[in-house]
């Protein structure tokens, strides 16, 4: 199968959803999502993130490594905002420092994180909307940013 380099995450997921909506897309320890379910959840998250996050500001994503967490992450990518990827294993102080350094406008999360003034979007709430995904973002902006050890300079 030949894949074009100019295709978007949303476009690839939509094609898989249209071709095989009932096929398993993501498997976790206790649950799984079909392509159709993954598309609906990621689209809802993308819409929630786009509505809450200015186009020129990043969204941070702090979700568990589960199928619904994957839908949240993909939704952040589909939102057209740069996604600051946070590992749930990071200490709270490191997460707070990254949020501050990245100037994240919003935080998509599946857990309580009281150590920030960044407005939070609850993953459970964001995946229940029936909204369509937003239009693709600016292709010249970074899709995602990962902070590695030492990258924050602290």
Coordinates of N, CA and C in Angstrom, one line a residue:
X1 N 0.8 -1.2 0.0 CA 0.0 0.0 0.0 C 0.9 1.2 0.0
X2 N 0.7 2.1 -1.0 CA 1.5 3.3 -1.1 C 0.8 4.4 -0.2
X3 N 1.6 5.2 0.5 CA 1.0 6.2 1.3 C 1.6 7.5 0.9
X4 N 0.8 8.5 0.7 CA 1.3 9.9 0.4 C 1.8 10.6 1.6
X5 N 2.8 11.3 1.5 CA 3.4 12.0 2.6 C 2.6 13.3 3.0
X6 N 1.7 13.8 2.1 CA 1.0 15.0 2.4 C -0.4 14.7 3.0
X7 N -0.6 13.5 3.4 CA -1.9 13.2 4.0 C -1.9 13.5 5.5
X8 N -3.0 13.9 6.0 CA -3.1 14.3 7.4 C -3.5 13.1 8.3
X9 N -3.2 13.3 9.6 CA -3.7 12.3 10.6 C -5.2 12.1 10.4
X10 N -5.9 13.2 10.4 CA -7.4 13.1 10.2 C -7.8 12.4 9.0
X11 N -7.1 12.7 7.9 CA -7.4 12.1 6.6 C -7.2 10.6 6.6
X12 N -6.1 10.2 7.2 CA -5.8 8.7 7.2 C -6.8 8.0 8.1
X13 N -7.1 8.6 9.2 CA -8.1 8.0 10.1 C -9.5 7.9 9.5
X14 N -9.8 9.0 8.8 CA -11.1 9.0 8.1 C -11.2 7.9 7.0
X15 N -10.1 7.8 6.3 CA -10.1 6.8 5.2 C -10.3 5.4 5.8
X16 N -9.6 5.1 6.9 CA -9.7 3.8 7.6 C -11.1 3.6 8.1
X17 N -11.7 4.7 8.6 CA -13.0 4.6 9.2 C -14.1 4.3 8.1
X18 N -13.9 5.0 7.0 CA -14.9 4.8 5.9 C -14.7 3.4 5.3
X19 N -13.5 2.9 5.2 CA -13.3 1.6 4.6 C -13.6 0.4 5.6
X20 N -13.3 0.6 6.8 CA -13.5 -0.5 7.8 C -13.9 0.0 9.2
X21 N -15.1 0.6 9.3 CA -15.5 1.2 10.5 C -15.6 0.3 11.7
X22 N -15.8 -1.0 11.5 CA -16.0 -1.9 12.6 C -14.7 -2.7 12.9
X23 N -13.7 -2.4 12.2 CA -12.4 -3.1 12.4 C -11.8 -2.5 13.7
X24 N -11.1 -3.3 14.5 CA -10.4 -2.9 15.7 C -9.2 -2.0 15.3
X25 N -9.2 -0.8 15.9 CA -8.1 0.2 15.6 C -7.1 0.3 16.7
X26 N -7.6 0.2 18.0 CA -6.7 0.4 19.2 C -7.1 -0.6 20.2
X27 N -6.2 -1.3 20.8 CA -6.4 -2.3 21.8 C -5.7 -1.9 23.1
X28 N -6.4 -2.0 24.2 CA -5.8 -1.7 25.5 C -5.9 -3.0 26.4
X29 N -5.5 -2.9 27.6 CA -5.6 -4.0 28.5 C -7.0 -4.5 28.7
X30 N -7.9 -3.5 28.9 CA -9.3 -3.8 29.2 C -10.3 -3.3 28.2
X31 N -9.9 -2.7 27.2 CA -10.9 -2.2 26.2 C -10.2 -2.0 24.9
X32 N -11.1 -1.7 23.9 CA -10.6 -1.5 22.5 C -11.6 -0.6 21.8
X33 N -11.1 0.0 20.8 CA -11.9 0.9 20.0 C -11.8 0.5 18.5
X34 N -13.0 0.5 17.8 CA -13.0 0.3 16.4 C -12.6 1.6 15.7
X35 N -12.3 1.6 14.4 CA -12.0 2.8 13.7 C -13.2 3.8 13.8
X36 N -14.4 3.3 13.7 CA -15.6 4.2 13.8 C -15.6 4.9 15.2
X37 N -15.4 4.1 16.2 CA -15.4 4.7 17.6 C -14.3 5.7 17.8
X38 N -13.1 5.3 17.3 CA -11.9 6.1 17.4 C -12.2 7.5 16.7
X39 N -12.7 7.4 15.5 CA -13.0 8.6 14.7 C -14.0 9.5 15.4
X40 N -15.1 8.9 15.9 CA -16.1 9.8 16.6 C -15.5 10.4 17.9
X41 N -14.7 9.7 18.7 CA -14.1 10.2 19.9 C -13.1 11.3 19.6
X42 N -12.2 11.0 18.6 CA -11.1 11.9 18.2 C -11.7 13.2 17.6
X43 N -12.8 13.1 16.8 CA -13.4 14.2 16.2 C -14.0 15.1 17.3
X44 N -14.7 14.5 18.3 CA -15.3 15.3 19.4 C -14.2 16.0 20.2
X45 N -13.1 15.3 20.4 CA -12.0 16.0 21.2 C -11.4 17.1 20.3
X46 N -11.2 16.9 19.0 CA -10.7 18.0 18.2 C -11.6 19.2 18.2
X47 N -12.9 19.0 18.1 CA -13.8 20.1 18.2 C -13.7 20.8 19.5
X48 N -13.7 20.1 20.6 CA -13.6 20.7 22.0 C -12.4 21.5 22.1
X49 N -11.2 20.9 21.7 CA -10.0 21.6 21.8 C -10.0 22.8 20.9
X50 N -10.4 22.7 19.7 CA -10.4 23.9 18.8 C -11.3 25.0 19.3
X51 N -12.4 24.7 20.0 CA -13.3 25.7 20.5 C -12.7 26.4 21.8
X52 N -11.8 25.7 22.5 CA -11.3 26.2 23.7 C -9.9 26.8 23.6
X53 N -9.3 26.6 22.5 CA -7.8 26.9 22.3 C -7.6 27.8 21.1
X54 N -7.1 29.0 21.3 CA -6.8 29.9 20.2 C -5.9 29.2 19.2
X55 N -6.1 29.5 17.9 CA -5.4 28.9 16.8 C -3.9 29.0 17.0
X56 N -3.4 30.1 17.5 CA -1.9 30.3 17.6 C -1.3 29.9 19.0
X57 N -2.1 29.2 19.8 CA -1.6 28.7 21.1 C -1.7 27.2 21.1
X58 N -0.7 26.5 21.8 CA -0.7 25.1 21.9 C -1.7 24.5 22.9
X59 N -2.1 23.3 22.7 CA -2.9 22.5 23.7 C -1.9 21.5 24.3
X60 N -2.0 21.3 25.6 CA -1.2 20.2 26.2 C -2.1 19.0 26.3
X61 N -1.5 17.8 26.2 CA -2.3 16.5 26.2 C -1.6 15.6 27.3
X62 N -2.4 15.4 28.4 CA -1.9 14.6 29.5 C -3.0 13.5 29.7
X63 N -2.8 12.4 29.0 CA -3.8 11.3 29.1 C -3.1 10.0 29.3
X64 N -3.8 9.0 29.8 CA -3.3 7.7 30.1 C -3.1 7.0 28.7
X65 N -2.2 6.0 28.7 CA -2.0 5.2 27.5 C -3.0 4.1 27.4
X66 N -4.2 4.5 27.0 CA -5.4 3.7 26.9 C -6.0 4.0 25.5
X67 N -6.9 3.1 25.0 CA -7.6 3.5 23.8 C -8.3 4.8 23.8
X68 N -9.0 5.2 24.9 CA -9.6 6.5 24.9 C -8.6 7.6 25.0
X69 N -7.5 7.3 25.7 CA -6.4 8.3 25.7 C -5.8 8.5 24.4
X70 N -5.7 7.5 23.6 CA -5.2 7.6 22.2 C -6.2 8.4 21.4
X71 N -7.5 8.3 21.6 CA -8.4 9.1 20.9 C -8.3 10.6 21.3
X72 N -8.0 10.8 22.5 CA -7.7 12.2 23.0 C -6.5 12.8 22.3
X73 N -5.4 12.0 22.3 CA -4.2 12.5 21.6 C -4.4 12.8 20.2
X74 N -5.1 11.8 19.5 CA -5.3 12.0 18.0 C -6.2 13.3 17.8
X75 N -7.2 13.4 18.7 CA -8.1 14.6 18.7 C -7.3 15.9 18.8
X76 N -6.3 15.9 19.7 CA -5.5 17.1 19.8 C -4.7 17.4 18.5
X77 N -4.2 16.3 17.9 CA -3.5 16.5 16.6 C -4.5 17.0 15.5
X78 N -5.7 16.5 15.6 CA -6.7 16.9 14.6 C -7.2 18.3 14.8
X79 N -7.0 18.9 15.9 CA -7.6 20.2 16.3 C -6.9 21.3 15.5
X80 N -5.8 21.1 14.9 CA -5.1 22.2 14.2 C -4.2 23.0 15.1
X81 N -4.1 22.6 16.4 CA -3.3 23.3 17.4 C -2.0 22.5 17.6
X82 N -0.9 23.1 17.9 CA 0.3 22.4 18.2 C 0.0 21.6 19.6
X83 N 0.3 20.4 19.6 CA 0.1 19.5 20.8 C 1.3 19.3 21.6
X84 N 1.3 19.7 22.8 CA 2.4 19.5 23.8 C 2.1 18.2 24.4
X85 N 2.9 17.2 24.1 CA 2.7 15.8 24.6 C 3.3 15.6 26.0
X86 N 2.5 15.3 27.0 CA 2.9 15.1 28.3 C 2.8 13.6 28.7
X87 N 3.8 13.1 29.3 CA 3.8 11.7 29.8 C 3.2 11.7 31.2
X88 N 2.1 10.9 31.4 CA 1.5 10.8 32.7 C 2.5 10.3 33.8
X89 N 3.6 9.7 33.4 CA 4.6 9.3 34.4 C 5.5 10.4 34.9
X90 N 5.5 11.6 34.2 CA 6.2 12.7 34.7 C 5.8 13.2 36.1
X91 N 6.7 13.6 36.9 CA 6.3 14.2 38.2 C 5.4 15.5 38.0
X92 N 4.5 15.8 38.9 CA 3.7 16.9 38.7 C 4.5 18.2 38.6
X93 N 5.6 18.4 39.3 CA 6.4 19.6 39.1 C 6.9 19.7 37.7
X94 N 7.3 18.7 37.1 CA 7.8 18.7 35.7 C 6.7 19.1 34.7
X95 N 5.5 18.5 34.9 CA 4.3 18.8 34.1 C 4.0 20.3 34.2
X96 N 4.0 20.8 35.4 CA 3.7 22.2 35.6 C 4.7 23.1 35.0
X97 N 6.0 22.7 35.0 CA 7.0 23.5 34.4 C 6.9 23.5 32.9
X98 N 6.6 22.4 32.3 CA 6.4 22.3 30.9 C 5.2 23.1 30.4
X99 N 4.1 23.0 31.2 CA 2.9 23.8 30.8 C 3.2 25.3 30.8
X100 N 4.0 25.7 31.8 CA 4.4 27.1 31.9 C 5.3 27.5 30.7
X101 N 6.4 26.7 30.5 CA 7.3 27.0 29.4 C 6.7 27.0 28.1
X102 N 5.8 26.1 27.8 CA 5.1 25.9 26.5 C 4.0 27.0 26.3
X103 N 3.6 27.6 27.4 CA 2.5 28.6 27.3 C 1.3 28.0 26.7
X104 N 1.0 26.8 27.2 CA -0.2 26.0 26.8 C -1.5 26.8 27.1
X105 N -2.4 26.9 26.2 CA -3.6 27.6 26.4 C -4.6 26.8 27.1
X106 N -4.6 25.4 26.9 CA -5.5 24.5 27.5 C -4.8 23.2 27.7
X107 N -5.4 22.4 28.6 CA -4.8 21.1 28.9 C -5.9 20.0 28.8
X108 N -5.8 19.1 27.9 CA -6.7 18.0 27.8 C -6.2 16.9 28.7
X109 N -7.0 16.5 29.6 CA -6.5 15.5 30.6 C -7.6 14.6 31.1
X110 N -7.2 13.4 31.6 CA -8.2 12.4 32.1 C -8.0 12.3 33.6
X111 N -7.3 13.2 34.2 CA -7.1 13.2 35.7 C -7.2 14.6 36.2
X112 N -7.4 14.7 37.5 CA -7.3 16.0 38.2 C -5.9 16.4 38.2
X113 N -5.6 17.7 37.9 CA -4.3 18.2 37.9 C -4.4 19.6 38.5
X114 N -4.4 19.7 39.8 CA -4.6 21.0 40.5 C -3.5 22.0 40.5
X115 N -2.3 21.6 40.0 CA -1.1 22.4 40.1 C -0.9 23.3 38.9
X116 N -2.0 23.7 38.3 CA -1.9 24.6 37.1 C -3.0 25.6 37.0
X117 N -2.7 26.7 36.4 CA -3.8 27.7 36.1 C -4.3 27.6 34.7
X118 N -3.7 26.6 34.0 CA -4.2 26.4 32.6 C -5.6 25.8 32.6
X119 N -6.5 26.3 31.8 CA -7.8 25.7 31.8 C -7.8 24.3 31.3
X120 N -8.5 23.4 32.0 CA -8.5 22.0 31.7 C -9.8 21.6 30.9
X121 N -9.6 20.7 29.9 CA -10.7 20.0 29.2 C -10.6 18.6 29.7
X122 N -11.7 18.1 30.2 CA -11.8 16.8 30.7 C -12.0 15.8 29.5
X123 N -11.2 14.8 29.4 CA -11.3 13.9 28.3 C -12.6 13.2 28.2
X124 N -13.2 12.8 29.4 CA -14.5 12.2 29.3 C -15.6 13.1 28.8
X125 N -15.5 14.4 29.1 CA -16.5 15.3 28.5 C -16.3 15.6 27.1
X126 N -15.0 15.7 26.7 CA -14.6 16.0 25.3 C -15.0 14.9 24.3
X127 N -15.0 13.7 24.7 CA -15.3 12.6 23.8 C -16.8 12.3 23.6
X128 N -17.6 13.0 24.3 CA -19.1 12.7 24.2 C -19.8 13.6 23.2
X129 N -19.2 14.6 22.6 CA -19.8 15.5 21.7 C -20.1 14.8 20.4
X130 N -21.0 15.3 19.6 CA -21.3 14.8 18.3 C -20.7 15.7 17.2
X131 N -19.8 16.6 17.6 CA -19.3 17.6 16.7 C -18.4 17.1 15.6
X132 N -18.4 17.7 14.5 CA -17.5 17.3 13.4 C -16.1 17.9 13.8
X133 N -15.0 17.3 13.3 CA -13.7 17.9 13.5 C -13.6 19.2 12.8
X134 N -12.7 20.1 13.4 CA -12.5 21.4 12.7 C -11.7 21.2 11.4
X135 N -11.7 22.3 10.7 CA -10.9 22.3 9.5 C -9.4 22.1 9.8
X136 N -8.6 21.6 8.9 CA -7.2 21.4 9.2 C -6.5 22.7 9.6
X137 N -5.5 22.6 10.4 CA -4.8 23.8 10.8 C -3.7 24.2 9.8
X138 N -2.9 25.1 10.2 CA -1.8 25.7 9.4 C -0.7 24.6 9.2
X139 N -0.5 24.1 8.0 CA 0.5 23.0 7.9 C 2.0 23.4 8.1
X140 N 2.2 24.7 8.3 CA 3.6 25.2 8.6 C 3.8 25.2 10.1
X141 N 2.8 25.0 10.9 CA 3.0 25.0 12.4 C 3.4 23.6 12.8
X142 N 4.1 23.5 13.9 CA 4.5 22.1 14.4 C 3.2 21.4 14.8
X143 N 3.2 20.1 14.5 CA 2.1 19.2 14.9 C 2.1 18.9 16.4
X144 N 3.3 18.6 16.8 CA 3.5 18.2 18.3 C 4.8 18.6 18.7
X145 N 4.9 18.8 20.1 CA 6.2 19.1 20.7 C 6.4 18.1 21.9
X146 N 7.5 17.5 22.0 CA 7.8 16.6 23.1 C 9.0 17.3 23.8
X147 N 8.8 17.4 25.1 CA 9.9 17.8 26.0 C 10.7 16.6 26.4
X148 N 12.0 16.6 26.2 CA 12.8 15.5 26.6 C 13.6 15.9 27.8
X149 N 14.2 15.0 28.5 CA 15.0 15.4 29.7 C 16.0 16.5 29.3
X150 N 16.0 17.6 30.0 CA 17.0 18.6 29.7 C 16.5 19.6 28.7
X151 N 15.4 19.4 28.0 CA 15.0 20.3 26.9 C 14.4 21.6 27.4
X152 N 13.9 21.6 28.7 CA 13.4 22.8 29.2 C 14.4 23.7 29.8
X153 N 15.7 23.2 29.9 CA 16.8 24.0 30.4 C 16.8 24.1 31.9
X154 N 15.9 23.3 32.5 CA 15.8 23.3 34.0 C 16.1 21.9 34.5

